[in-house]
mmCIF file of C-alpha atoms in Angstrom:
data_model
loop_
_atom_site.group_PDB
_atom_site.id
_atom_site.type_symbol
_atom_site.label_atom_id
_atom_site.label_comp_id
_atom_site.label_asym_id
_atom_site.label_seq_id
_atom_site.Cartn_x
_atom_site.Cartn_y
_atom_site.Cartn_z
ATOM 1 C CA UNK A 1 -11.813 -6.453 25.750
ATOM 2 C CA UNK A 2 -13.172 -7.675 22.408
ATOM 3 C CA UNK A 3 -10.843 -8.363 19.480
ATOM 4 C CA UNK A 4 -12.520 -5.660 17.393
ATOM 5 C CA UNK A 5 -12.047 -3.013 20.073
ATOM 6 C CA UNK A 6 -8.429 -4.081 20.584
ATOM 7 C CA UNK A 7 -7.736 -3.701 16.846
ATOM 8 C CA UNK A 8 -9.283 -0.229 16.846
ATOM 9 C CA UNK A 9 -7.127 0.789 19.818
ATOM 10 C CA UNK A 10 -4.002 -0.474 18.027
ATOM 11 C CA UNK A 11 -4.920 1.484 14.899
ATOM 12 C CA UNK A 12 -5.598 4.648 16.895
ATOM 13 C CA UNK A 13 -2.304 4.206 18.735
ATOM 14 C CA UNK A 14 -0.381 3.838 15.470
ATOM 15 C CA UNK A 15 -2.153 6.870 14.043
ATOM 16 C CA UNK A 16 -1.229 8.895 17.137
ATOM 17 C CA UNK A 17 2.419 7.833 16.749
ATOM 18 C CA UNK A 18 2.334 8.817 13.066
ATOM 19 C CA UNK A 19 0.911 12.246 13.852
ATOM 20 C CA UNK A 20 3.487 12.768 16.616
ATOM 21 C CA UNK A 21 6.321 11.895 14.229
ATOM 22 C CA UNK A 22 4.832 14.252 11.631
ATOM 23 C CA UNK A 23 4.696 17.136 14.106
ATOM 24 C CA UNK A 24 8.290 16.542 15.229
ATOM 25 C CA UNK A 25 9.645 16.339 11.666
ATOM 26 C CA UNK A 26 7.743 19.424 10.483
ATOM 27 C CA UNK A 27 9.061 21.404 13.451
ATOM 28 C CA UNK A 28 12.577 20.294 12.621
ATOM 29 C CA UNK A 29 12.071 21.404 9.023
ATOM 30 C CA UNK A 30 10.975 24.854 10.150
ATOM 31 C CA UNK A 31 8.009 27.166 10.605
ATOM 32 C CA UNK A 32 5.380 26.680 7.898
ATOM 33 C CA UNK A 33 4.076 29.737 6.050
ATOM 34 C CA UNK A 34 0.430 28.693 5.698
ATOM 35 C CA UNK A 35 -0.362 31.744 3.607
ATOM 36 C CA UNK A 36 2.220 30.588 1.075
ATOM 37 C CA UNK A 37 0.683 27.105 1.179
ATOM 38 C CA UNK A 38 -2.728 28.574 0.261
ATOM 39 C CA UNK A 39 -1.132 30.590 -2.542
ATOM 40 C CA UNK A 40 0.477 27.418 -3.900
ATOM 41 C CA UNK A 41 -2.851 25.574 -3.816
ATOM 42 C CA UNK A 42 -4.354 28.493 -5.731
ATOM 43 C CA UNK A 43 -2.149 27.604 -8.707
ATOM 44 C CA UNK A 44 -4.279 24.538 -9.418
ATOM 45 C CA UNK A 45 -6.425 24.903 -12.540
ATOM 46 C CA UNK A 46 -9.590 23.067 -13.591
ATOM 47 C CA UNK A 47 -7.802 20.410 -15.667
ATOM 48 C CA UNK A 48 -5.248 19.415 -13.037
ATOM 49 C CA UNK A 49 -7.694 17.252 -11.016
ATOM 50 C CA UNK A 50 -8.785 15.481 -14.213
ATOM 51 C CA UNK A 51 -5.197 14.495 -15.003
ATOM 52 C CA UNK A 52 -4.610 13.362 -11.427
ATOM 53 C CA UNK A 53 -7.827 11.318 -11.462
ATOM 54 C CA UNK A 54 -6.734 9.427 -14.589
ATOM 55 C CA UNK A 55 -3.343 8.684 -13.022
ATOM 56 C CA UNK A 56 -5.074 7.548 -9.815
ATOM 57 C CA UNK A 57 -7.297 5.136 -11.763
ATOM 58 C CA UNK A 58 -4.233 3.571 -13.403
ATOM 59 C CA UNK A 59 -2.616 3.287 -9.973
ATOM 60 C CA UNK A 60 -5.629 1.500 -8.491
ATOM 61 C CA UNK A 61 -5.946 -0.953 -11.384
ATOM 62 C CA UNK A 62 -2.276 -1.918 -11.067
ATOM 63 C CA UNK A 63 -2.689 -2.245 -7.300
ATOM 64 C CA UNK A 64 -5.524 -4.756 -7.781
ATOM 65 C CA UNK A 65 -3.987 -6.718 -10.660
ATOM 66 C CA UNK A 66 -2.404 -9.460 -8.469
ATOM 67 C CA UNK A 67 -5.921 -10.608 -7.534
ATOM 68 C CA UNK A 68 -6.617 -11.311 -11.208
ATOM 69 C CA UNK A 69 -3.292 -13.119 -11.540
ATOM 70 C CA UNK A 70 -3.780 -15.393 -8.521
ATOM 71 C CA UNK A 71 -7.529 -16.127 -8.682
ATOM 72 C CA UNK A 72 -8.815 -18.038 -11.742
ATOM 73 C CA UNK A 73 -11.751 -16.425 -13.527
ATOM 74 C CA UNK A 74 -11.223 -12.945 -12.078
ATOM 75 C CA UNK A 75 -10.713 -10.200 -14.649
ATOM 76 C CA UNK A 76 -8.730 -7.013 -13.946
ATOM 77 C CA UNK A 77 -12.054 -5.138 -13.787
ATOM 78 C CA UNK A 78 -13.482 -7.452 -11.124
ATOM 79 C CA UNK A 79 -10.186 -7.410 -9.241
ATOM 80 C CA UNK A 80 -10.309 -3.608 -9.167
ATOM 81 C CA UNK A 81 -13.931 -3.548 -7.981
ATOM 82 C CA UNK A 82 -13.110 -6.012 -5.202
ATOM 83 C CA UNK A 83 -9.953 -4.172 -4.155
ATOM 84 C CA UNK A 84 -11.589 -0.742 -4.043
ATOM 85 C CA UNK A 85 -14.484 -2.008 -1.948
ATOM 86 C CA UNK A 86 -12.043 -3.656 0.481
ATOM 87 C CA UNK A 87 -9.982 -0.464 0.753
ATOM 88 C CA UNK A 88 -13.120 1.415 1.758
ATOM 89 C CA UNK A 89 -14.061 -1.257 4.297
ATOM 90 C CA UNK A 90 -10.640 -1.407 5.974
ATOM 91 C CA UNK A 91 -10.759 2.390 6.362
ATOM 92 C CA UNK A 92 -14.125 2.509 8.135
ATOM 93 C CA UNK A 93 -14.149 -0.823 10.015
ATOM 94 C CA UNK A 94 -11.543 -2.978 11.789
ATOM 95 C CA UNK A 95 -10.132 -6.169 10.233
ATOM 96 C CA UNK A 96 -11.216 -8.742 9.195
ATOM 97 C CA UNK A 97 -14.197 -6.793 7.830
ATOM 98 C CA UNK A 98 -12.317 -6.152 4.585
ATOM 99 C CA UNK A 99 -11.574 -9.866 4.141
ATOM 100 C CA UNK A 100 -15.207 -10.758 4.812
ATOM 101 C CA UNK A 101 -16.324 -8.295 2.140
ATOM 102 C CA UNK A 102 -13.735 -9.614 -0.310
ATOM 103 C CA UNK A 103 -14.952 -13.196 0.191
ATOM 104 C CA UNK A 104 -18.590 -12.121 -0.197
ATOM 105 C CA UNK A 105 -17.859 -10.298 -3.460
ATOM 106 C CA UNK A 106 -15.758 -13.140 -4.851
ATOM 107 C CA UNK A 107 -18.435 -15.616 -3.764
ATOM 108 C CA UNK A 108 -21.079 -13.725 -5.739
ATOM 109 C CA UNK A 109 -18.873 -14.317 -8.810
ATOM 110 C CA UNK A 110 -18.607 -18.048 -8.130
ATOM 111 C CA UNK A 111 -15.148 -18.097 -6.542
ATOM 112 C CA UNK A 112 -14.792 -20.599 -3.654
ATOM 113 C CA UNK A 113 -13.942 -19.011 -0.316
ATOM 114 C CA UNK A 114 -10.664 -20.933 0.093
ATOM 115 C CA UNK A 115 -9.415 -19.814 -3.301
ATOM 116 C CA UNK A 116 -10.505 -16.227 -2.613
ATOM 117 C CA UNK A 117 -8.628 -16.192 0.698
ATOM 118 C CA UNK A 118 -5.490 -17.680 -0.872
ATOM 119 C CA UNK A 119 -5.522 -15.108 -3.675
ATOM 120 C CA UNK A 120 -6.079 -12.288 -1.206
ATOM 121 C CA UNK A 121 -3.199 -13.483 0.981
ATOM 122 C CA UNK A 122 -0.872 -13.631 -2.034
ATOM 123 C CA UNK A 123 -2.017 -10.158 -3.058
ATOM 124 C CA UNK A 124 -1.128 -8.878 0.410
ATOM 125 C CA UNK A 125 2.218 -10.676 0.583
ATOM 126 C CA UNK A 126 3.222 -9.411 -2.861
ATOM 127 C CA UNK A 127 2.344 -5.868 -1.843
ATOM 128 C CA UNK A 128 4.446 -6.205 1.308
ATOM 129 C CA UNK A 129 7.392 -7.437 -0.759
ATOM 130 C CA UNK A 130 7.210 -4.346 -2.962
ATOM 131 C CA UNK A 131 6.502 -1.981 -0.068
ATOM 132 C CA UNK A 132 9.583 -3.013 1.900
ATOM 133 C CA UNK A 133 11.760 -3.322 -1.213
ATOM 134 C CA UNK A 134 11.178 0.330 -2.204
ATOM 135 C CA UNK A 135 14.216 1.652 -0.264
ATOM 136 C CA UNK A 136 16.381 -0.802 -2.214
ATOM 137 C CA UNK A 137 15.548 1.102 -5.393
ATOM 138 C CA UNK A 138 16.271 4.287 -3.456
ATOM 139 C CA UNK A 139 19.775 3.054 -2.590
ATOM 140 C CA UNK A 140 20.428 2.257 -6.262
ATOM 141 C CA UNK A 141 19.238 5.730 -7.240
ATOM 142 C CA UNK A 142 21.522 7.350 -4.651
ATOM 143 C CA UNK A 143 24.422 5.317 -6.023
ATOM 144 C CA UNK A 144 23.675 6.522 -9.565
ATOM 145 C CA UNK A 145 23.424 10.128 -8.354
ATOM 146 C CA UNK A 146 26.630 9.809 -6.344
ATOM 147 C CA UNK A 147 24.923 10.880 -3.114
ATOM 148 C CA UNK A 148 25.637 9.380 0.338
ATOM 149 C CA UNK A 149 22.735 7.567 2.060
ATOM 150 C CA UNK A 150 23.391 9.279 5.384
ATOM 151 C CA UNK A 151 21.023 8.043 8.104
ATOM 152 C CA UNK A 152 19.016 6.078 5.524
ATOM 153 C CA UNK A 153 21.248 3.027 6.047
ATOM 154 C CA UNK A 154 18.803 1.732 8.657
ATOM 155 C CA UNK A 155 16.270 1.122 5.877
ATOM 156 C CA UNK A 156 18.337 -1.856 4.788
ATOM 157 C CA UNK A 157 16.230 -3.587 7.449
ATOM 158 C CA UNK A 158 13.202 -2.904 5.262
ATOM 159 C CA UNK A 159 14.909 -4.551 2.283
ATOM 160 C CA UNK A 160 15.771 -7.534 4.502
ATOM 161 C CA UNK A 161 12.094 -7.888 5.463
ATOM 162 C CA UNK A 162 11.139 -7.910 1.777
ATOM 163 C CA UNK A 163 13.675 -10.631 0.968
ATOM 164 C CA UNK A 164 12.532 -12.688 3.962
ATOM 165 C CA UNK A 165 8.932 -12.613 2.736
ATOM 166 C CA UNK A 166 10.011 -13.710 -0.755
ATOM 167 C CA UNK A 167 12.078 -16.610 0.603
ATOM 168 C CA UNK A 168 9.290 -17.693 2.949
ATOM 169 C CA UNK A 169 6.626 -17.678 0.231
ATOM 170 C CA UNK A 170 8.823 -19.586 -2.234
ATOM 171 C CA UNK A 171 9.673 -22.236 0.366
ATOM 172 C CA UNK A 172 6.019 -22.722 1.332
ATOM 173 C CA UNK A 173 4.854 -23.055 -2.269
ATOM 174 C CA UNK A 174 7.608 -25.490 -3.313
ATOM 175 C CA UNK A 175 7.186 -28.106 -0.579
ATOM 176 C CA UNK A 176 4.097 -29.344 1.266
ATOM 177 C CA UNK A 177 6.097 -30.842 4.180
ATOM 178 C CA UNK A 178 7.909 -27.543 4.516
ATOM 179 C CA UNK A 179 4.585 -25.683 4.388
ATOM 180 C CA UNK A 180 3.314 -27.879 7.233
ATOM 181 C CA UNK A 181 6.512 -27.287 9.206
ATOM 182 C CA UNK A 182 6.454 -23.510 8.703
ATOM 183 C CA UNK A 183 2.754 -23.264 9.541
ATOM 184 C CA UNK A 184 3.148 -25.380 12.669
ATOM 185 C CA UNK A 185 6.272 -23.519 13.757
ATOM 186 C CA UNK A 186 4.589 -20.153 13.317
ATOM 187 C CA UNK A 187 1.569 -21.414 15.241
ATOM 188 C CA UNK A 188 3.714 -22.582 18.159
ATOM 189 C CA UNK A 189 5.530 -19.251 18.195
ATOM 190 C CA UNK A 190 2.281 -17.270 18.301
ATOM 191 C CA UNK A 191 0.834 -19.630 20.907
ATOM 192 C CA UNK A 192 3.414 -18.355 23.393
ATOM 193 C CA UNK A 193 1.565 -15.031 23.504
ATOM 194 C CA UNK A 194 -1.904 -16.267 22.533
ATOM 195 C CA UNK A 195 -2.906 -19.572 24.106
ATOM 196 C CA UNK A 196 -5.998 -20.027 21.914
ATOM 197 C CA UNK A 197 -3.864 -20.612 18.795
ATOM 198 C CA UNK A 198 -3.793 -24.211 17.517
ATOM 199 C CA UNK A 199 -0.421 -24.948 15.821
ATOM 200 C CA UNK A 200 -1.865 -27.964 13.980
ATOM 201 C CA UNK A 201 -4.635 -25.798 12.524
ATOM 202 C CA UNK A 202 -2.020 -23.279 11.405
ATOM 203 C CA UNK A 203 -0.060 -26.094 9.743
ATOM 204 C CA UNK A 204 -3.160 -27.333 7.891
ATOM 205 C CA UNK A 205 -4.044 -23.797 6.808
ATOM 206 C CA UNK A 206 -0.532 -23.267 5.471
ATOM 207 C CA UNK A 207 -0.720 -26.505 3.469
ATOM 208 C CA UNK A 208 -4.154 -25.590 2.089
ATOM 209 C CA UNK A 209 -2.829 -22.158 1.134
ATOM 210 C CA UNK A 210 0.028 -23.821 -0.753
ATOM 211 C CA UNK A 211 -2.422 -26.077 -2.610
ATOM 212 C CA UNK A 212 -4.598 -23.127 -3.663
ATOM 213 C CA UNK A 213 -1.782 -20.917 -5.001
ATOM 214 C CA UNK A 214 0.790 -23.416 -6.292
ATOM 215 C CA UNK A 215 -0.782 -23.767 -9.740
ATOM 216 C CA UNK A 216 -0.643 -20.051 -10.526
ATOM 217 C CA UNK A 217 2.444 -19.085 -8.547
ATOM 218 C CA UNK A 218 5.060 -19.580 -11.266
ATOM 219 C CA UNK A 219 3.551 -16.962 -13.583
ATOM 220 C CA UNK A 220 1.431 -15.051 -11.071
ATOM 221 C CA UNK A 221 4.090 -14.066 -8.538
ATOM 222 C CA UNK A 222 6.615 -12.363 -10.870
ATOM 223 C CA UNK A 223 3.843 -10.637 -12.824
ATOM 224 C CA UNK A 224 2.275 -9.431 -9.592
ATOM 225 C CA UNK A 225 5.604 -7.995 -8.474
ATOM 226 C CA UNK A 226 5.896 -6.249 -11.835
ATOM 227 C CA UNK A 227 2.344 -4.869 -11.580
ATOM 228 C CA UNK A 228 2.925 -3.503 -8.080
ATOM 229 C CA UNK A 229 6.287 -2.047 -9.074
ATOM 230 C CA UNK A 230 4.361 -0.279 -11.831
ATOM 231 C CA UNK A 231 1.865 0.896 -9.231
ATOM 232 C CA UNK A 232 4.708 2.458 -7.234
ATOM 233 C CA UNK A 233 6.016 4.174 -10.366
ATOM 234 C CA UNK A 234 2.563 5.584 -11.132
ATOM 235 C CA UNK A 235 2.121 6.711 -7.518
ATOM 236 C CA UNK A 236 5.495 8.460 -7.711
ATOM 237 C CA UNK A 237 4.398 10.141 -10.946
ATOM 238 C CA UNK A 238 1.208 11.245 -9.191
ATOM 239 C CA UNK A 239 3.256 12.830 -6.392
ATOM 240 C CA UNK A 240 5.560 14.542 -8.892
ATOM 241 C CA UNK A 241 2.581 15.947 -10.819
ATOM 242 C CA UNK A 242 1.011 17.265 -7.597
ATOM 243 C CA UNK A 243 4.260 19.046 -6.743
ATOM 244 C CA UNK A 244 4.654 20.539 -10.225
ATOM 245 C CA UNK A 245 1.025 21.688 -10.370
ATOM 246 C CA UNK A 246 1.417 23.776 -7.188
ATOM 247 C CA UNK A 247 4.696 25.383 -8.199
ATOM 248 C CA UNK A 248 7.593 23.135 -7.152
ATOM 249 C CA UNK A 249 9.729 23.614 -10.254
ATOM 250 C CA UNK A 250 12.073 21.039 -11.754
ATOM 251 C CA UNK A 251 14.990 23.409 -11.250
ATOM 252 C CA UNK A 252 14.271 23.547 -7.510
ATOM 253 C CA UNK A 253 13.613 19.855 -6.849
ATOM 254 C CA UNK A 254 14.354 17.425 -9.663
ATOM 255 C CA UNK A 255 12.417 14.227 -10.289
ATOM 256 C CA UNK A 256 15.297 12.139 -8.930
ATOM 257 C CA UNK A 257 15.112 13.975 -5.585
ATOM 258 C CA UNK A 258 11.345 13.408 -5.465
ATOM 259 C CA UNK A 259 11.910 9.713 -6.197
ATOM 260 C CA UNK A 260 14.501 9.360 -3.428
ATOM 261 C CA UNK A 261 12.187 11.059 -0.924
ATOM 262 C CA UNK A 262 9.258 8.852 -1.940
ATOM 263 C CA UNK A 263 11.088 5.512 -2.048
ATOM 264 C CA UNK A 264 12.665 5.842 1.392
ATOM 265 C CA UNK A 265 9.395 6.999 2.960
ATOM 266 C CA UNK A 266 7.194 4.351 1.330
ATOM 267 C CA UNK A 267 7.671 1.540 3.913
ATOM 268 C CA UNK A 268 6.014 3.835 6.460
ATOM 269 C CA UNK A 269 2.725 3.498 4.565
ATOM 270 C CA UNK A 270 2.412 0.557 6.958
ATOM 271 C CA UNK A 271 0.882 3.051 9.412
ATOM 272 C CA UNK A 272 -2.905 3.706 9.269
ATOM 273 C CA UNK A 273 -4.315 5.626 6.306
ATOM 274 C CA UNK A 274 -1.239 4.793 4.221
ATOM 275 C CA UNK A 275 1.071 6.439 6.733
ATOM 276 C CA UNK A 276 -0.797 9.737 6.686
ATOM 277 C CA UNK A 277 1.344 12.223 8.585
ATOM 278 C CA UNK A 278 4.585 10.289 8.971
ATOM 279 C CA UNK A 279 5.141 9.599 5.247
ATOM 280 C CA UNK A 280 4.272 13.187 4.370
ATOM 281 C CA UNK A 281 6.628 14.568 7.004
ATOM 282 C CA UNK A 282 9.509 12.388 5.808
ATOM 283 C CA UNK A 283 8.938 13.325 2.164
ATOM 284 C CA UNK A 284 8.655 17.010 3.091
ATOM 285 C CA UNK A 285 11.927 16.897 5.028
ATOM 286 C CA UNK A 286 13.724 15.272 2.078
ATOM 287 C CA UNK A 287 12.298 17.782 -0.415
ATOM 288 C CA UNK A 288 13.342 20.730 1.750
ATOM 289 C CA UNK A 289 16.800 19.200 2.121
ATOM 290 C CA UNK A 290 17.043 18.952 -1.679
ATOM 291 C CA UNK A 291 15.513 22.317 -2.632
ATOM 292 C CA UNK A 292 15.947 24.549 0.394
ATOM 293 C CA UNK A 293 13.389 26.210 2.656
ATOM 294 C CA UNK A 294 11.957 28.229 -0.236
ATOM 295 C CA UNK A 295 10.191 25.090 -1.540
ATOM 296 C CA UNK A 296 8.672 24.134 1.818
ATOM 297 C CA UNK A 297 5.258 25.788 1.397
ATOM 298 C CA UNK A 298 4.721 24.604 -2.176
ATOM 299 C CA UNK A 299 5.955 21.100 -1.311
ATOM 300 C CA UNK A 300 3.502 20.913 1.583
ATOM 301 C CA UNK A 301 0.701 22.067 -0.725
ATOM 302 C CA UNK A 302 1.648 19.351 -3.216
ATOM 303 C CA UNK A 303 1.589 16.730 -0.471
ATOM 304 C CA UNK A 304 -1.896 17.885 0.564
ATOM 305 C CA UNK A 305 -3.150 17.420 -3.000
ATOM 306 C CA UNK A 306 -1.411 14.037 -3.259
ATOM 307 C CA UNK A 307 -3.059 12.850 -0.057
ATOM 308 C CA UNK A 308 -6.496 14.020 -1.153
ATOM 309 C CA UNK A 309 -6.181 11.798 -4.209
ATOM 310 C CA UNK A 310 -4.382 8.815 -2.629
ATOM 311 C CA UNK A 311 -6.368 8.604 0.625
ATOM 312 C CA UNK A 312 -9.764 10.165 -0.055
ATOM 313 C CA UNK A 313 -9.755 9.152 -3.734
ATOM 314 C CA UNK A 314 -9.694 5.360 -3.152
ATOM 315 C CA UNK A 315 -12.435 5.714 -0.529
ATOM 316 C CA UNK A 316 -14.711 7.441 -3.049
ATOM 317 C CA UNK A 317 -13.800 4.833 -5.655
ATOM 318 C CA UNK A 318 -14.717 2.211 -3.051
ATOM 319 C CA UNK A 319 -18.237 3.632 -2.844
ATOM 320 C CA UNK A 320 -18.488 3.450 -6.629
ATOM 321 C CA UNK A 321 -17.167 -0.125 -6.589
ATOM 322 C CA UNK A 322 -19.745 -1.210 -4.004
ATOM 323 C CA UNK A 323 -22.530 0.354 -6.065
ATOM 324 C CA UNK A 324 -21.331 -1.421 -9.224
ATOM 325 C CA UNK A 325 -21.093 -4.756 -7.430
ATOM 326 C CA UNK A 326 -24.560 -4.467 -5.885
ATOM 327 C CA UNK A 327 -26.053 -3.505 -9.225
ATOM 328 C CA UNK A 328 -24.399 -6.548 -10.789
ATOM 329 C CA UNK A 329 -25.758 -8.820 -8.053
ATOM 330 C CA UNK A 330 -29.282 -7.436 -8.524
ATOM 331 C CA UNK A 331 -29.051 -7.877 -12.291
ATOM 332 C CA UNK A 332 -27.873 -11.473 -11.871
ATOM 333 C CA UNK A 333 -30.715 -12.198 -9.424
ATOM 334 C CA UNK A 334 -33.300 -10.656 -11.750
ATOM 335 C CA UNK A 335 -32.151 -12.768 -14.678
#
């Protein structure tokens, strides 16, 4: 079986698991009144999508900002174009198609491939730090609200993953011998299940990665974390707006309850299509727990709108980004 086909099967398997979890959670929440869901969607007016589109654009710019912080010569605009095109590619084709497209786009702007790969890896690692740290903010919010975590304690594992990534990245960047040791150790570990892996090549790659990011790490890493934390805040605001626009009132489910639901569900965006199905089911269950069954239909309608903008929206923006990049390449060739 080819590597590409194996990756597709893994993605389809994860998507099937996500959908199964979604079905189970929704059934536990209760029977959905789809007529009430349609009525809630009918509350949307012509200006609501415009507001949501502006918020989405801010979200996507913040999401791409680490690329500009880690790769010299890349502006926030170019980082956003590159990121949107890669998001589209990873949705329609298996990895590493998105990385290949990223390198091609960066190369057309004069960025060496090694530096482009290093910046992309740091962008990914920073995002994973923020993704898995989200429940930590949720625990703080529960403490402020005086609410018990309940079964959410298991998400401390997510926070531990985030801290492990931070420690690993800092250790690699600070010491070349340690980078060689970590790369070689990881290569030997992976070689136990994949004989084609060369631990020495992994060690060299880890050292080269350290060389490419060390110069911009001190200011780039904390600012990237801040940018992606801002992205999470904007995404949360987008979800809250979607819920309010379809009739989930503040008196029924307050913003704090929406934030708790979102933050504890966010690590599950690890599943395909940003956790489509499983994240929505977990958020829905938390919203119903906070506001009662009377908010279920409107909450589900709000989640539908949120997913249209956060899943389909970036794909459409990816098409626009590809068109802008190709036009820029043609203009540069013509001149």
